[in-house]
Amino acid sequence: MDNYHRQQRVNTFLVPLLAVISGLVVAAVLIIFTDNSPFAAFEELFKAGFGCSSLNRCAFFTTLERATPLMLTGLSAVVAFRSGMFSIGQEGQFALGALTAAWLGFALDLPPVVHAIVIMLAAMVIGGIYGWIPGVLKVKLNINEVITTIVMNEIAVLVLVYMVNFPLRADRGTTAYSPVIDETAKLMIFMPGSKWGMGFVIAIAAVLAVYFYLWRSAPGYEQRMAGQSSLFALFGGIRNDRAAIRGMFISGALAGLAGAIEVIGVHYRINQDFAPGLGFTGLSVAILGQVHPFGVFLVAILFAGVGLGAQLGLQINLGIPRELGGTVIALMILFVAAEKFYTDGISGLRERWAHFRGQKTAVELAMEERE
Amino acid sequence: MEGDLFTVALLSSGLRLATPIILAALGGAFCARAGVLNLALEGKMLLGAFVAIVATFYLGNTFAGIFVAMLLGGLLGYLFAFFYLRYQVNLIILALAINLLIGELTVYVMRVLFGNVGSWSDPSIQRLPDFEIPLLSSIPILGDILSGYNFIVYFSWVACIVGYIVLFHSKFGRHIRAVGENKQAAETLGINVRRVQVSAMVIAGMLCALGGAFLSVGHLSLFTRNMSNGLGWVAVTANIFGFQHPLGVLLTGYFFGLAEAFAVRIQNVTDLPPNLIQLLPQFATLAALILVALREKANLALIRRRFRRQLARGEMQSAAGD
Amino acid sequence: MRRDIVKAVLRRTPCGNLMANAVELRNITKYFPSSNVLANNDVTLSITEGEVHALVGENGAGKTTLMNIFYGLHRPDSGEILVNGQPVEIHHPDDAIKLGIGMVHQHFKLVPSFTIAENIMLGIEPNQYGMLKKKDEAEMVRQLANDFGLPVDPYARIRDLPVGMQQRVEILKALQREAKILILDEPTAVLTPQEVKELLAVVRNLAQRGRTIIFITHKLVEVKDVADRLSVMRDGKMIGTRTVAETSIPDMARMMVGRSVLLELDKKPATPGEVVFAADNITVTDASGLPAVRHISFSVREGEILGIAGVSGNGQTELVEAISGMRPVEGGTILFQGKDITRRTVGERRKQGMAHIPEDRIKIGLNLETNLDENLVVNRYKLPEFNRLGFMILSAMKRFAAFAVKQFSIAAAQPGEMIATLSGGNMQKVVLARELSGEPKFVIANQPTRGLDVGSIEFVHRSLVDVRDRQAAVLLISVELDEILSLSDRVLVMYRGTVAGEVDPTTVTKEEIGLLMGGSSLPGTATSAGSVQAVPKPQKEVVA
């Protein structure tokens, strides 16, 4: 391996690490403004987000519960990105999936397990179609998928608000709620005290399924090749357009599933502010997770734990507002995206070190390699 | 009177609700014209709303508060530009991170400063005063529609017109459009592309912040968590629908504002669902996108057909030449 | 040598006191770390005031990078620049413009929705308090255009103009900024023959008015027509500078393509059989919709190598893309094993036995973001041996990778290795392994040895001859004359998107083929080589 490629490899590991550290440093500064010790705060946050004092009062289970929708929307983004589509439509697909579940949860009359399965499948189809549309618009008419998914997010959220306020409204209270779903539609819960249950198992299954789809199946292979180098895919005989549309459908289906599980596994009904921003958070999970299912798995738990730790540990125990959690997460995304800041710094240091040691620079090495 | 759906009050409340949308969309238009996709309108608006009310509280003057908000909005725009131009951060990720960051950070700071509250206000904060425009207000009906707002509302109209003149009739505006349409063309002629793009993003940051300030000290006099509540995204859509044109944005912004006002109105006087009205401009945007794309496609097909015809004719000519 | 140059200059400028070097580029080196390309390797170039200096070389030789450095669009890693004998620092095009340097880029830098006047005056708009004075600027443009005898309509929009007119706008842009040194980067690449004629007249006219012109091209006839001296670049290095009057076109071609010594290839005589592949009268357009391939017909038989020679940029890329299915054809038909495949997809063509070694292994031929195994199966992942019920059989892919590494001696590679870590020669072996294993019926090899070391070149040549001997039909497209002549059983020469002539590789001289490549006709065969229609006709009989 030559000099150039060795550098590239080192950066893959170094950059996310440095980004996370930078995020924590800024967080520490913000904590100091509240007259708390950053180290005590981080310890408190960790205990409250990832700790487990007893089986019945285990914060970590709640973290896993909260990680479930993040994992699924993160996977949704992974599948879209891996087919070369920059879809930011998870928000809308999530909303429509949730809406489908809330409606079918009381409208259908089915035996226990079947009911839940039918709901999830329906939500996946609805979400999938909602992802398929921008895919088709991109491939057939070359309309930027970022733009269409933004507009379609707005539409989906408005449709959800309308449905909750009118056709699905359960009572005449101040806030509109849909009816509580039937017992038959609810997903099993493992531990009382949190909603950690079957939904998480489905999310794990989805992580594995996406991994196997993308890295073991022929359609997944086509999708990755099209996403990584569309010219290579075209040259090799892969239909880029089909791969993109398929990727968008699967992506939508996963986001729709996330919405359904959030309804039938956690809240059992929806109101008009149902989980705003979850779609965008999922997108961030995918990016910090290096657009890989296993990365998504870890980052989703990290995000959920930081959020919960900030809420329970910082806000309740130390009086530090829980928004610190979200702030840290946003900073980490920002710093990972600013990858070039670190790679420039690293290669600058390396050049200086080489110069100091009397070694050759990258240009000199490149000239030598071509002799 | 209560039963009337279309009233002067409706039109003027549409103009009021359209103000933040128009301002942010105008900012988005400047960025788009400079070749930068700005999806951080939401975050910049929220920052403006928060800073305006906090600065008003500490400085005791609403105008000073708005000024500080615009300053910080411009600074955020500069940061956005800095990350994008210096470190080549993906614009979409950057925008989403900034939206998330501002959404959380505003509440964090609010709670650090004013205790654990979900929304905050102080009796000392003066809402921006409304005023009548002399002459104009004396015209019947039209005067009621176009007069009697605070200065941000008037400013949003003026800003669009000035924005149009700047973009299409000034040197600076021409440079913005050149950079947006062909960055290399501008660069090779010695235009400082960075400076042009930074300016566009600073302008957008200031306009968004002003739009946000309208929410917290112009329309109401309080700040709540996530106060912009998706208006920044509505502005993104209004900008697309307005074809990144300052005057187009003025119209589509008003269209979206009117839909909001109509939704509120319909809720008050009838049992009809208000959100269906809000869907209308969104669908119109989607339809506009598709129509434009279809037209492009038809044009391409036309060029292709013309070339094939020429080809057929060319063959005949060379055959005759032999 | 030095005296020759002086003489050449003196011929043009009788006053004789203009011998100063307008431009000196000394030891310029430029490395692009993100793509790991050394574009300029210690390049030195001197340009005399008032001359037309041709800068010649293949695509990717580093000409454009050198000029971009001179124009302030790139910063060199080392080296210095002198203008009129003074060392200068050029950080930005603005600095270049102030030094009187103007550049007309190969891909025009125009704003399509702006008018001609708006484009020419961009950055130097006449204005009052920042507001534009549109009438004044149109008048200024009209004046300038008349001064130089290059009339334009100041109010016409760029997007409505033909390419030749757009180029005129680019030249006027530089003249409006009072450019004394004008760089023209591949100015004729996009022009029709008539437009080329007009452009060359303009260039000579500007030189007579005292402008120094740097003319980047790879079309040697134009060098002969317009330039006083030429400098040749290859693989990022400066090969040398000559006086045009004393250098023949074949000499220039040799300097450009280099590698005059090539290992002798020992191959059996061809045993051509049935026609496997036939292109009948096909026309293809390039990305901007301009015709790149015009009415070409040819056929390839099993067991033979048909070589297509020609200087790059004469339609070879588009021809190959059309045959392989990556680009639609605008007219004509393509037959493969007797079946019409004109409208078939790449996948369908490959399934029927078409293989393709592309000219750019990094961007097209390989996916650098993934590993060896996945790169090797892109044309066969649907076959039952690699695919069970839609799932990829990783063990089979791994076995195939191990086989390929061994069979094609891909050094230092193992299954699962990331492609990006391989050297250029080994990357090309990966492409060969993928395309040549599994008995293809028809192999397209486009510049198969570009940028390779001697050992790898020999390996590629051996592999192509082997696959021919296994009775595959091979279409070899190359700008390397020696490669074409030593490998091919028949040779066509492409010029400006047409077949300029067919030659027999065993009897043709380099001079003859060089003339065809440069767009001149062979002595004695002027009519057949000069006409577009003459050559394909006998080919059609082969097809039928």
mmCIF file of N, CA and C in Angstrom, chain B residues 6 25 140 173 190 302 305 314:
data_model
loop_
_atom_site.group_PDB
_atom_site.id
_atom_site.type_symbol
_atom_site.label_atom_id
_atom_site.label_comp_id
_atom_site.label_asym_id
_atom_site.label_seq_id
_atom_site.Cartn_x
_atom_site.Cartn_y
_atom_site.Cartn_z
ATOM 1 N N PHE B 6 -64.497 35.460 2.915
ATOM 2 C CA PHE B 6 -63.563 36.400 2.308
ATOM 3 C C PHE B 6 -63.840 37.795 2.835
ATOM 4 N N ALA B 25 -38.026 33.351 2.511
ATOM 5 C CA ALA B 25 -37.972 32.866 1.127
ATOM 6 C C ALA B 25 -37.114 33.787 0.263
ATOM 7 N N PRO B 140 -60.454 53.660 0.645
ATOM 8 C CA PRO B 140 -61.344 52.626 1.217
ATOM 9 C C PRO B 140 -60.910 51.206 0.787
ATOM 10 N N GLY B 173 -25.782 42.199 -8.018
ATOM 11 C CA GLY B 173 -26.777 41.180 -8.338
ATOM 12 C C GLY B 173 -26.371 40.365 -9.555
ATOM 13 N N GLY B 190 -12.208 36.866 -12.623
ATOM 14 C CA GLY B 190 -11.653 37.582 -11.480
ATOM 15 C C GLY B 190 -12.686 37.990 -10.440
ATOM 16 N N LEU B 302 -37.491 17.871 -28.553
ATOM 17 C CA LEU B 302 -37.595 18.709 -29.744
ATOM 18 C C LEU B 302 -36.219 18.868 -30.400
ATOM 19 N N ARG B 305 -35.236 15.679 -32.067
ATOM 20 C CA ARG B 305 -35.937 15.469 -33.342
ATOM 21 C C ARG B 305 -35.337 16.337 -34.440
ATOM 22 N N GLY B 314 -28.699 16.016 -44.045
ATOM 23 C CA GLY B 314 -27.252 15.989 -44.283
ATOM 24 C C GLY B 314 -26.853 14.823 -45.162
#
